[in-house]
């Protein structure tokens, strides 16, 4: 098995494609980028461990982990309404569906 090193810039660009609003599936990204799905799953797992919000394409906000929800609350807490709207739009989030207290439902 050959261990391939990818430039950090390429890795981050691919992780951005996993995040909303693009939310491309790992199988689709693997096909597009020519990188094995297992490598992409590993990158997503590492990014999540660093606190990045990368929900699975198959999960809805009500199925996110507590860590993913908490990270969003931390990121959005200091934002005004306009900043929150831009944040949500960029990530494909819909705050109108959140429970009282700011947590995604």
mmCIF file of N, CA, C and O in Angstrom:
data_model
loop_
_atom_site.group_PDB
_atom_site.id
_atom_site.type_symbol
_atom_site.label_atom_id
_atom_site.label_comp_id
_atom_site.label_asym_id
_atom_site.label_seq_id
_atom_site.Cartn_x
_atom_site.Cartn_y
_atom_site.Cartn_z
ATOM 1 N N UNK A 1 0.838 -1.167 0.000
ATOM 2 C CA UNK A 1 0.000 0.000 0.000
ATOM 3 C C UNK A 1 0.891 1.241 0.000
ATOM 4 O O UNK A 1 1.793 1.362 0.809
ATOM 5 N N UNK A 2 0.620 2.184 -0.883
ATOM 6 C CA UNK A 2 1.411 3.390 -1.014
ATOM 7 C C UNK A 2 0.776 4.493 -0.172
ATOM 8 O O UNK A 2 -0.424 4.737 -0.245
ATOM 9 N N UNK A 3 1.610 5.172 0.625
ATOM 10 C CA UNK A 3 1.145 6.280 1.446
ATOM 11 C C UNK A 3 1.376 7.572 0.665
ATOM 12 O O UNK A 3 2.505 7.984 0.484
ATOM 13 N N UNK A 4 0.312 8.205 0.226
ATOM 14 C CA UNK A 4 0.400 9.424 -0.569
ATOM 15 C C UNK A 4 0.180 10.630 0.340
ATOM 16 O O UNK A 4 -0.750 10.648 1.129
ATOM 17 N N UNK A 5 1.063 11.628 0.227
ATOM 18 C CA UNK A 5 0.890 12.877 0.981
ATOM 19 C C UNK A 5 0.263 13.898 0.053
ATOM 20 O O UNK A 5 0.718 14.102 -1.054
ATOM 21 N N UNK A 6 -0.787 14.536 0.539
ATOM 22 C CA UNK A 6 -1.467 15.567 -0.238
ATOM 23 C C UNK A 6 -1.114 16.929 0.348
ATOM 24 O O UNK A 6 -1.020 17.068 1.570
ATOM 25 N N UNK A 7 -0.952 17.946 -0.495
ATOM 26 C CA UNK A 7 -0.685 19.287 0.031
ATOM 27 C C UNK A 7 -1.822 19.743 0.940
ATOM 28 O O UNK A 7 -3.000 19.444 0.693
ATOM 29 N N UNK A 8 -1.465 20.470 1.992
ATOM 30 C CA UNK A 8 -2.462 20.949 2.963
ATOM 31 C C UNK A 8 -3.534 21.792 2.285
ATOM 32 O O UNK A 8 -4.710 21.705 2.647
ATOM 33 N N UNK A 9 -3.144 22.573 1.273
ATOM 34 C CA UNK A 9 -4.109 23.425 0.570
ATOM 35 C C UNK A 9 -5.173 22.585 -0.135
ATOM 36 O O UNK A 9 -6.354 22.923 -0.130
ATOM 37 N N UNK A 10 -4.744 21.484 -0.750
ATOM 38 C CA UNK A 10 -5.702 20.612 -1.443
ATOM 39 C C UNK A 10 -6.626 19.936 -0.440
ATOM 40 O O UNK A 10 -7.838 19.837 -0.651
ATOM 41 N N UNK A 11 -6.054 19.485 0.656
ATOM 42 C CA UNK A 11 -6.845 18.822 1.691
ATOM 43 C C UNK A 11 -7.911 19.777 2.223
ATOM 44 O O UNK A 11 -9.080 19.405 2.347
ATOM 45 N N UNK A 12 -7.536 21.013 2.534
ATOM 46 C CA UNK A 12 -8.495 21.993 3.050
ATOM 47 C C UNK A 12 -9.565 22.326 2.011
ATOM 48 O O UNK A 12 -10.737 22.506 2.359
ATOM 49 N N UNK A 13 -9.179 22.405 0.737
ATOM 50 C CA UNK A 13 -10.156 22.678 -0.326
ATOM 51 C C UNK A 13 -11.182 21.556 -0.412
ATOM 52 O O UNK A 13 -12.380 21.800 -0.606
ATOM 53 N N UNK A 14 -10.735 20.336 -0.240
ATOM 54 C CA UNK A 14 -11.647 19.181 -0.300
ATOM 55 C C UNK A 14 -12.546 19.159 0.937
ATOM 56 O O UNK A 14 -13.744 18.888 0.835
ATOM 57 N N UNK A 15 -11.986 19.480 2.116
ATOM 58 C CA UNK A 15 -12.806 19.543 3.326
ATOM 59 C C UNK A 15 -13.887 20.607 3.193
ATOM 60 O O UNK A 15 -15.006 20.418 3.670
ATOM 61 N N UNK A 16 -13.574 21.713 2.527
ATOM 62 C CA UNK A 16 -14.589 22.756 2.299
ATOM 63 C C UNK A 16 -15.735 22.224 1.445
ATOM 64 O O UNK A 16 -16.883 22.611 1.626
ATOM 65 N N UNK A 17 -15.423 21.330 0.510
ATOM 66 C CA UNK A 17 -16.470 20.749 -0.335
ATOM 67 C C UNK A 17 -17.377 19.814 0.463
ATOM 68 O O UNK A 17 -18.521 19.586 0.086
ATOM 69 N N UNK A 18 -16.859 19.270 1.567
ATOM 70 C CA UNK A 18 -17.669 18.396 2.423
ATOM 71 C C UNK A 18 -18.642 19.205 3.276
ATOM 72 O O UNK A 18 -19.663 18.694 3.713
ATOM 73 N N UNK A 19 -18.289 20.460 3.543
ATOM 74 C CA UNK A 19 -19.079 21.318 4.424
ATOM 75 C C UNK A 19 -20.219 21.973 3.653
ATOM 76 O O UNK A 19 -20.162 22.120 2.438
ATOM 77 N N UNK A 20 -21.264 22.359 4.369
ATOM 78 C CA UNK A 20 -22.329 23.126 3.726
ATOM 79 C C UNK A 20 -21.772 24.437 3.186
ATOM 80 O O UNK A 20 -20.827 24.965 3.738
ATOM 81 N N UNK A 21 -22.270 24.981 2.146
ATOM 82 C CA UNK A 21 -23.490 24.576 1.462
ATOM 83 C C UNK A 21 -23.276 23.490 0.413
ATOM 84 O O UNK A 21 -24.227 22.922 -0.077
ATOM 85 N N UNK A 22 -22.001 23.183 0.053
ATOM 86 C CA UNK A 22 -21.778 22.173 -0.983
ATOM 87 C C UNK A 22 -22.184 20.784 -0.500
ATOM 88 O O UNK A 22 -22.849 20.049 -1.196
ATOM 89 N N UNK A 23 -21.701 20.405 0.672
ATOM 90 C CA UNK A 23 -22.033 19.126 1.306
ATOM 91 C C UNK A 23 -21.946 17.941 0.347
ATOM 92 O O UNK A 23 -22.849 17.110 0.292
ATOM 93 N N UNK A 24 -20.856 17.878 -0.395
ATOM 94 C CA UNK A 24 -20.697 16.750 -1.310
ATOM 95 C C UNK A 24 -20.438 15.475 -0.517
ATOM 96 O O UNK A 24 -19.789 15.501 0.525
ATOM 97 N N UNK A 25 -20.951 14.373 -1.006
ATOM 98 C CA UNK A 25 -20.750 13.100 -0.329
ATOM 99 C C UNK A 25 -19.315 12.636 -0.546
ATOM 100 O O UNK A 25 -18.661 12.990 -1.534
ATOM 101 N N UNK A 26 -18.839 11.829 0.370
ATOM 102 C CA UNK A 26 -17.481 11.317 0.253
ATOM 103 C C UNK A 26 -17.331 10.438 -0.990
ATOM 104 O O UNK A 26 -16.344 10.585 -1.717
ATOM 105 N N UNK A 27 -18.286 9.556 -1.312
ATOM 106 C CA UNK A 27 -18.126 8.790 -2.555
ATOM 107 C C UNK A 27 -18.024 9.693 -3.798
ATOM 108 O O UNK A 27 -17.214 9.430 -4.696
ATOM 109 N N UNK A 28 -18.811 10.757 -3.836
ATOM 110 C CA UNK A 28 -18.764 11.675 -4.973
ATOM 111 C C UNK A 28 -17.417 12.395 -5.023
ATOM 112 O O UNK A 28 -16.817 12.534 -6.086
ATOM 113 N N UNK A 29 -16.944 12.858 -3.872
ATOM 114 C CA UNK A 29 -15.643 13.523 -3.822
ATOM 115 C C UNK A 29 -14.515 12.574 -4.210
ATOM 116 O O UNK A 29 -13.575 12.977 -4.896
ATOM 117 N N UNK A 30 -14.596 11.335 -3.753
ATOM 118 C CA UNK A 30 -13.568 10.354 -4.092
ATOM 119 C C UNK A 30 -13.477 10.186 -5.604
ATOM 120 O O UNK A 30 -12.386 10.142 -6.179
ATOM 121 N N UNK A 31 -14.632 10.128 -6.242
ATOM 122 C CA UNK A 31 -14.680 9.988 -7.699
ATOM 123 C C UNK A 31 -14.122 11.236 -8.389
ATOM 124 O O UNK A 31 -13.304 11.138 -9.298
ATOM 125 N N UNK A 32 -14.547 12.401 -7.928
ATOM 126 C CA UNK A 32 -14.123 13.665 -8.535
ATOM 127 C C UNK A 32 -12.633 13.925 -8.358
ATOM 128 O O UNK A 32 -11.964 14.395 -9.268
ATOM 129 N N UNK A 33 -12.131 13.657 -7.159
ATOM 130 C CA UNK A 33 -10.767 14.041 -6.806
ATOM 131 C C UNK A 33 -9.737 12.942 -7.025
ATOM 132 O O UNK A 33 -8.538 13.198 -6.956
ATOM 133 N N UNK A 34 -10.200 11.711 -7.239
ATOM 134 C CA UNK A 34 -9.262 10.604 -7.420
ATOM 135 C C UNK A 34 -8.541 10.226 -6.135
ATOM 136 O O UNK A 34 -7.390 9.800 -6.155
ATOM 137 N N UNK A 35 -9.229 10.405 -5.012
ATOM 138 C CA UNK A 35 -8.692 10.069 -3.693
ATOM 139 C C UNK A 35 -9.607 9.003 -3.100
ATOM 140 O O UNK A 35 -10.825 9.083 -3.232
ATOM 141 N N UNK A 36 -9.016 8.018 -2.440
ATOM 142 C CA UNK A 36 -9.839 6.934 -1.910
ATOM 143 C C UNK A 36 -10.823 7.462 -0.863
ATOM 144 O O UNK A 36 -10.524 8.409 -0.127
ATOM 145 N N UNK A 37 -11.976 6.824 -0.808
ATOM 146 C CA UNK A 37 -13.002 7.208 0.163
ATOM 147 C C UNK A 37 -12.481 7.048 1.582
ATOM 148 O O UNK A 37 -12.766 7.879 2.445
ATOM 149 N N UNK A 38 -11.688 6.015 1.837
ATOM 150 C CA UNK A 38 -11.174 5.814 3.196
ATOM 151 C C UNK A 38 -10.279 6.976 3.623
ATOM 152 O O UNK A 38 -10.318 7.399 4.780
ATOM 153 N N UNK A 39 -9.512 7.530 2.700
ATOM 154 C CA UNK A 39 -8.690 8.703 3.016
ATOM 155 C C UNK A 39 -9.576 9.885 3.350
ATOM 156 O O UNK A 39 -9.335 10.601 4.328
ATOM 157 N N UNK A 40 -10.634 10.091 2.568
ATOM 158 C CA UNK A 40 -11.542 11.212 2.803
ATOM 159 C C UNK A 40 -12.288 11.062 4.129
ATOM 160 O O UNK A 40 -12.468 12.043 4.855
ATOM 161 N N UNK A 41 -12.726 9.844 4.454
ATOM 162 C CA UNK A 41 -13.386 9.617 5.745
ATOM 163 C C UNK A 41 -12.418 9.931 6.892
ATOM 164 O O UNK A 41 -12.801 10.514 7.905
ATOM 165 N N UNK A 42 -11.152 9.551 6.721
ATOM 166 C CA UNK A 42 -10.141 9.821 7.733
ATOM 167 C C UNK A 42 -9.918 11.326 7.885
ATOM 168 O O UNK A 42 -9.832 11.837 9.004
ATOM 169 N N UNK A 43 -9.835 12.052 6.773
ATOM 170 C CA UNK A 43 -9.673 13.511 6.832
ATOM 171 C C UNK A 43 -10.841 14.157 7.559
ATOM 172 O O UNK A 43 -10.656 15.055 8.361
ATOM 173 N N UNK A 44 -12.071 13.687 7.257
ATOM 174 C CA UNK A 44 -13.249 14.253 7.911
ATOM 175 C C UNK A 44 -13.197 13.978 9.416
ATOM 176 O O UNK A 44 -13.481 14.857 10.227
ATOM 177 N N UNK A 45 -12.823 12.781 9.803
ATOM 178 C CA UNK A 45 -12.725 12.420 11.215
ATOM 179 C C UNK A 45 -11.703 13.309 11.926
ATOM 180 O O UNK A 45 -11.963 13.803 13.024
ATOM 181 N N UNK A 46 -10.553 13.540 11.299
ATOM 182 C CA UNK A 46 -9.517 14.399 11.882
ATOM 183 C C UNK A 46 -10.012 15.842 11.999
ATOM 184 O O UNK A 46 -9.766 16.506 13.007
ATOM 185 N N UNK A 47 -10.699 16.322 10.969
ATOM 186 C CA UNK A 47 -11.215 17.699 10.985
ATOM 187 C C UNK A 47 -12.257 17.862 12.083
ATOM 188 O O UNK A 47 -12.284 18.886 12.781
ATOM 189 N N UNK A 48 -13.107 16.870 12.251
ATOM 190 C CA UNK A 48 -14.109 16.920 13.321
ATOM 191 C C UNK A 48 -13.426 16.957 14.684
ATOM 192 O O UNK A 48 -13.868 17.668 15.589
ATOM 193 N N UNK A 49 -12.349 16.186 14.837
ATOM 194 C CA UNK A 49 -11.623 16.166 16.109
ATOM 195 C C UNK A 49 -11.007 17.527 16.416
ATOM 196 O O UNK A 49 -10.836 17.885 17.585
ATOM 197 N N UNK A 50 -10.691 18.302 15.382
ATOM 198 C CA UNK A 50 -10.162 19.657 15.551
ATOM 199 C C UNK A 50 -11.283 20.673 15.774
ATOM 200 O O UNK A 50 -11.032 21.860 15.911
ATOM 201 N N UNK A 51 -12.549 20.216 15.725
ATOM 202 C CA UNK A 51 -13.675 21.098 15.985
ATOM 203 C C UNK A 51 -14.381 21.624 14.753
ATOM 204 O O UNK A 51 -15.297 22.421 14.873
ATOM 205 N N UNK A 52 -13.965 21.193 13.560
ATOM 206 C CA UNK A 52 -14.667 21.627 12.361
ATOM 207 C C UNK A 52 -16.037 20.962 12.302
ATOM 208 O O UNK A 52 -16.191 19.818 12.706
ATOM 209 N N UNK A 53 -17.006 21.687 11.802
ATOM 210 C CA UNK A 53 -18.353 21.152 11.665
ATOM 211 C C UNK A 53 -18.483 20.574 10.265
ATOM 212 O O UNK A 53 -18.571 21.305 9.287
ATOM 213 N N UNK A 54 -18.441 19.269 10.185
ATOM 214 C CA UNK A 54 -18.582 18.564 8.916
ATOM 215 C C UNK A 54 -19.584 17.431 9.094
ATOM 216 O O UNK A 54 -19.214 16.268 9.187
ATOM 217 N N UNK A 55 -20.857 17.758 9.150
ATOM 218 C CA UNK A 55 -21.858 16.710 9.320
ATOM 219 C C UNK A 55 -21.854 15.755 8.139
ATOM 220 O O UNK A 55 -21.529 16.142 7.018
ATOM 221 N N UNK A 56 -22.213 14.537 8.398
ATOM 222 C CA UNK A 56 -22.360 13.572 7.322
ATOM 223 C C UNK A 56 -23.460 14.033 6.393
ATOM 224 O O UNK A 56 -24.427 14.648 6.821
ATOM 225 N N UNK A 57 -23.313 13.743 5.121
ATOM 226 C CA UNK A 57 -24.347 14.118 4.156
ATOM 227 C C UNK A 57 -25.667 13.438 4.516
ATOM 228 O O UNK A 57 -26.730 13.973 4.274
ATOM 229 N N UNK A 58 -25.543 12.270 5.144
ATOM 230 C CA UNK A 58 -26.742 11.505 5.466
ATOM 231 C C UNK A 58 -27.413 11.947 6.760
ATOM 232 O O UNK A 58 -28.488 11.467 7.068
ATOM 233 N N UNK A 59 -26.759 12.847 7.511
ATOM 234 C CA UNK A 59 -27.371 13.250 8.772
ATOM 235 C C UNK A 59 -27.956 14.644 8.675
ATOM 236 O O UNK A 59 -27.406 15.532 8.065
ATOM 237 N N UNK A 60 -29.095 14.799 9.312
ATOM 238 C CA UNK A 60 -29.750 16.101 9.407
ATOM 239 C C UNK A 60 -29.278 16.743 10.706
ATOM 240 O O UNK A 60 -28.719 16.080 11.567
ATOM 241 N N UNK A 61 -29.555 18.024 10.858
ATOM 242 C CA UNK A 61 -29.069 18.731 12.047
ATOM 243 C C UNK A 61 -29.556 18.090 13.349
ATOM 244 O O UNK A 61 -28.866 18.160 14.357
ATOM 245 N N UNK A 62 -30.716 17.451 13.343
ATOM 246 C CA UNK A 62 -31.201 16.821 14.571
ATOM 247 C C UNK A 62 -30.435 15.542 14.897
ATOM 248 O O UNK A 62 -30.610 14.967 15.956
ATOM 249 N N UNK A 63 -29.550 15.108 13.983
ATOM 250 C CA UNK A 63 -28.748 13.908 14.219
ATOM 251 C C UNK A 63 -27.270 14.249 14.424
ATOM 252 O O UNK A 63 -26.447 13.355 14.531
ATOM 253 N N UNK A 64 -26.931 15.546 14.476
ATOM 254 C CA UNK A 64 -25.544 15.939 14.698
ATOM 255 C C UNK A 64 -25.129 15.566 16.112
ATOM 256 O O UNK A 64 -25.951 15.495 17.020
ATOM 257 N N UNK A 65 -23.845 15.398 16.292
ATOM 258 C CA UNK A 65 -23.328 15.096 17.624
ATOM 259 C C UNK A 65 -23.417 16.346 18.490
ATOM 260 O O UNK A 65 -23.503 17.469 17.988
ATOM 261 N N UNK A 66 -23.363 16.134 19.766
ATOM 262 C CA UNK A 66 -23.350 17.262 20.690
ATOM 263 C C UNK A 66 -22.163 18.184 20.436
ATOM 264 O O UNK A 66 -22.264 19.406 20.547
ATOM 265 N N UNK A 67 -21.022 17.594 20.077
ATOM 266 C CA UNK A 67 -19.831 18.390 19.793
ATOM 267 C C UNK A 67 -20.059 19.302 18.579
ATOM 268 O O UNK A 67 -19.679 20.473 18.602
ATOM 269 N N UNK A 68 -20.702 18.784 17.523
ATOM 270 C CA UNK A 68 -20.978 19.594 16.335
ATOM 271 C C UNK A 68 -21.922 20.746 16.674
ATOM 272 O O UNK A 68 -21.698 21.893 16.269
ATOM 273 N N UNK A 69 -22.962 20.461 17.444
ATOM 274 C CA UNK A 69 -23.908 21.505 17.836
ATOM 275 C C UNK A 69 -23.223 22.550 18.708
ATOM 276 O O UNK A 69 -23.408 23.755 18.510
ATOM 277 N N UNK A 70 -22.422 22.094 19.656
ATOM 278 C CA UNK A 70 -21.734 23.015 20.554
ATOM 279 C C UNK A 70 -20.775 23.914 19.781
ATOM 280 O O UNK A 70 -20.678 25.116 20.055
ATOM 281 N N UNK A 71 -20.072 23.361 18.811
ATOM 282 C CA UNK A 71 -19.137 24.148 18.012
ATOM 283 C C UNK A 71 -19.864 25.266 17.265
ATOM 284 O O UNK A 71 -19.387 26.393 17.209
ATOM 285 N N UNK A 72 -21.028 24.966 16.727
ATOM 286 C CA UNK A 72 -21.809 25.991 16.027
ATOM 287 C C UNK A 72 -22.243 27.083 16.998
ATOM 288 O O UNK A 72 -22.156 28.273 16.683
ATOM 289 N N UNK A 73 -22.681 26.695 18.188
ATOM 290 C CA UNK A 73 -23.101 27.684 19.183
ATOM 291 C C UNK A 73 -21.919 28.575 19.563
ATOM 292 O O UNK A 73 -22.059 29.798 19.637
ATOM 293 N N UNK A 74 -20.737 27.989 19.769
ATOM 294 C CA UNK A 74 -19.554 28.785 20.101
ATOM 295 C C UNK A 74 -19.207 29.766 18.984
ATOM 296 O O UNK A 74 -18.862 30.920 19.239
ATOM 297 N N UNK A 75 -19.281 29.292 17.751
ATOM 298 C CA UNK A 75 -18.926 30.132 16.611
ATOM 299 C C UNK A 75 -19.921 31.270 16.411
ATOM 300 O O UNK A 75 -19.545 32.355 15.991
ATOM 301 N N UNK A 76 -21.179 31.025 16.711
ATOM 302 C CA UNK A 76 -22.214 32.019 16.397
ATOM 303 C C UNK A 76 -22.595 32.915 17.570
ATOM 304 O O UNK A 76 -23.237 33.938 17.364
ATOM 305 N N UNK A 77 -22.215 32.564 18.780
ATOM 306 C CA UNK A 77 -22.626 33.325 19.960
ATOM 307 C C UNK A 77 -22.324 34.828 19.874
ATOM 308 O O UNK A 77 -23.185 35.636 20.207
ATOM 309 N N UNK A 78 -21.143 35.231 19.426
ATOM 310 C CA UNK A 78 -20.862 36.670 19.403
ATOM 311 C C UNK A 78 -21.407 37.405 18.171
ATOM 312 O O UNK A 78 -21.237 38.611 18.044
ATOM 313 N N UNK A 79 -22.086 36.708 17.285
ATOM 314 C CA UNK A 79 -22.528 37.308 16.026
ATOM 315 C C UNK A 79 -23.822 38.095 16.183
ATOM 316 O O UNK A 79 -24.697 37.703 16.956
ATOM 317 N N UNK A 80 -23.928 39.182 15.407
ATOM 318 C CA UNK A 80 -25.202 39.900 15.334
ATOM 319 C C UNK A 80 -26.079 39.179 14.308
ATOM 320 O O UNK A 80 -25.658 38.197 13.696
ATOM 321 N N UNK A 81 -27.283 39.667 14.116
ATOM 322 C CA UNK A 81 -28.243 38.977 13.238
ATOM 323 C C UNK A 81 -27.745 38.857 11.800
ATOM 324 O O UNK A 81 -27.896 37.813 11.167
ATOM 325 N N UNK A 82 -27.131 39.915 11.280
ATOM 326 C CA UNK A 82 -26.634 39.893 9.897
ATOM 327 C C UNK A 82 -25.490 38.889 9.744
ATOM 328 O O UNK A 82 -25.436 38.139 8.765
ATOM 329 N N UNK A 83 -24.579 38.869 10.723
ATOM 330 C CA UNK A 83 -23.461 37.924 10.676
ATOM 331 C C UNK A 83 -23.958 36.487 10.790
ATOM 332 O O UNK A 83 -23.480 35.594 10.086
ATOM 333 N N UNK A 84 -24.939 36.265 11.669
ATOM 334 C CA UNK A 84 -25.510 34.931 11.830
ATOM 335 C C UNK A 84 -26.180 34.478 10.540
ATOM 336 O O UNK A 84 -26.016 33.332 10.116
ATOM 337 N N UNK A 85 -26.906 35.375 9.896
ATOM 338 C CA UNK A 85 -27.558 35.036 8.629
ATOM 339 C C UNK A 85 -26.537 34.644 7.571
ATOM 340 O O UNK A 85 -26.715 33.660 6.851
ATOM 341 N N UNK A 86 -25.448 35.411 7.469
ATOM 342 C CA UNK A 86 -24.395 35.104 6.491
ATOM 343 C C UNK A 86 -23.739 33.767 6.810
ATOM 344 O O UNK A 86 -23.487 32.954 5.917
ATOM 345 N N UNK A 87 -23.477 33.515 8.086
ATOM 346 C CA UNK A 87 -22.874 32.258 8.529
ATOM 347 C C UNK A 87 -23.756 31.078 8.133
ATOM 348 O O UNK A 87 -23.297 30.083 7.571
ATOM 349 N N UNK A 88 -25.037 31.206 8.439
ATOM 350 C CA UNK A 88 -25.983 30.122 8.150
ATOM 351 C C UNK A 88 -26.139 29.905 6.655
ATOM 352 O O UNK A 88 -26.176 28.763 6.182
ATOM 353 N N UNK A 89 -26.217 30.973 5.902
ATOM 354 C CA UNK A 89 -26.359 30.858 4.456
ATOM 355 C C UNK A 89 -25.151 30.156 3.857
ATOM 356 O O UNK A 89 -25.291 29.256 3.026
ATOM 357 N N UNK A 90 -23.971 30.533 4.303
ATOM 358 C CA UNK A 90 -22.736 29.943 3.788
ATOM 359 C C UNK A 90 -22.659 28.451 4.073
ATOM 360 O O UNK A 90 -22.113 27.683 3.297
ATOM 361 N N UNK A 91 -23.238 28.026 5.199
ATOM 362 C CA UNK A 91 -23.129 26.628 5.618
ATOM 363 C C UNK A 91 -24.396 25.806 5.390
ATOM 364 O O UNK A 91 -24.454 24.649 5.755
ATOM 365 N N UNK A 92 -25.401 26.425 4.816
ATOM 366 C CA UNK A 92 -26.636 25.704 4.546
ATOM 367 C C UNK A 92 -27.425 25.374 5.796
ATOM 368 O O UNK A 92 -28.120 24.359 5.846
ATOM 369 N N UNK A 93 -27.304 26.212 6.819
ATOM 370 C CA UNK A 93 -28.031 25.999 8.070
ATOM 371 C C UNK A 93 -29.284 26.856 8.077
ATOM 372 O O UNK A 93 -29.328 27.917 7.465
ATOM 373 N N UNK A 94 -30.285 26.420 8.823
ATOM 374 C CA UNK A 94 -31.565 27.119 8.865
ATOM 375 C C UNK A 94 -31.943 27.375 10.307
ATOM 376 O O UNK A 94 -32.577 26.544 10.952
ATOM 377 N N UNK A 95 -31.548 28.567 10.851
ATOM 378 C CA UNK A 95 -31.801 28.827 12.272
ATOM 379 C C UNK A 95 -33.275 28.834 12.652
ATOM 380 O O UNK A 95 -33.603 28.638 13.808
ATOM 381 N N UNK A 96 -34.173 29.026 11.699
ATOM 382 C CA UNK A 96 -35.596 29.016 12.028
ATOM 383 C C UNK A 96 -36.036 27.637 12.520
ATOM 384 O O UNK A 96 -37.064 27.506 13.167
ATOM 385 N N UNK A 97 -35.252 26.609 12.234
ATOM 386 C CA UNK A 97 -35.578 25.249 12.672
ATOM 387 C C UNK A 97 -34.877 24.898 13.976
ATOM 388 O O UNK A 97 -34.985 23.791 14.471
ATOM 389 N N UNK A 98 -34.111 25.842 14.558
ATOM 390 C CA UNK A 98 -33.398 25.570 15.798
ATOM 391 C C UNK A 98 -34.323 25.646 16.981
ATOM 392 O O UNK A 98 -35.303 26.380 16.982
ATOM 393 N N UNK A 99 -34.006 24.912 17.993
ATOM 394 C CA UNK A 99 -34.748 24.950 19.243
ATOM 395 C C UNK A 99 -34.432 26.251 19.976
ATOM 396 O O UNK A 99 -33.405 26.857 19.741
ATOM 397 N N UNK A 100 -35.289 26.644 20.899
ATOM 398 C CA UNK A 100 -34.979 27.822 21.720
ATOM 399 C C UNK A 100 -33.628 27.611 22.420
ATOM 400 O O UNK A 100 -33.321 26.518 22.843
ATOM 401 N N UNK A 101 -32.855 28.657 22.488
ATOM 402 C CA UNK A 101 -31.542 28.558 23.123
ATOM 403 C C UNK A 101 -30.424 28.500 22.095
ATOM 404 O O UNK A 101 -29.265 28.459 22.438
ATOM 405 N N UNK A 102 -30.769 28.499 20.805
ATOM 406 C CA UNK A 102 -29.758 28.589 19.770
ATOM 407 C C UNK A 102 -29.209 27.281 19.254
ATOM 408 O O UNK A 102 -28.356 27.284 18.396
ATOM 409 N N UNK A 103 -29.634 26.161 19.798
ATOM 410 C CA UNK A 103 -29.099 24.883 19.347
ATOM 411 C C UNK A 103 -29.873 24.374 18.136
ATOM 412 O O UNK A 103 -31.093 24.471 18.115
ATOM 413 N N UNK A 104 -29.142 23.797 17.153
ATOM 414 C CA UNK A 104 -29.867 23.176 16.039
ATOM 415 C C UNK A 104 -30.770 22.062 16.564
ATOM 416 O O UNK A 104 -30.420 21.372 17.509
ATOM 417 N N UNK A 105 -31.909 21.927 15.976
ATOM 418 C CA UNK A 105 -32.872 20.911 16.411
ATOM 419 C C UNK A 105 -32.412 19.524 16.064
ATOM 420 O O UNK A 105 -31.656 19.305 15.190
#
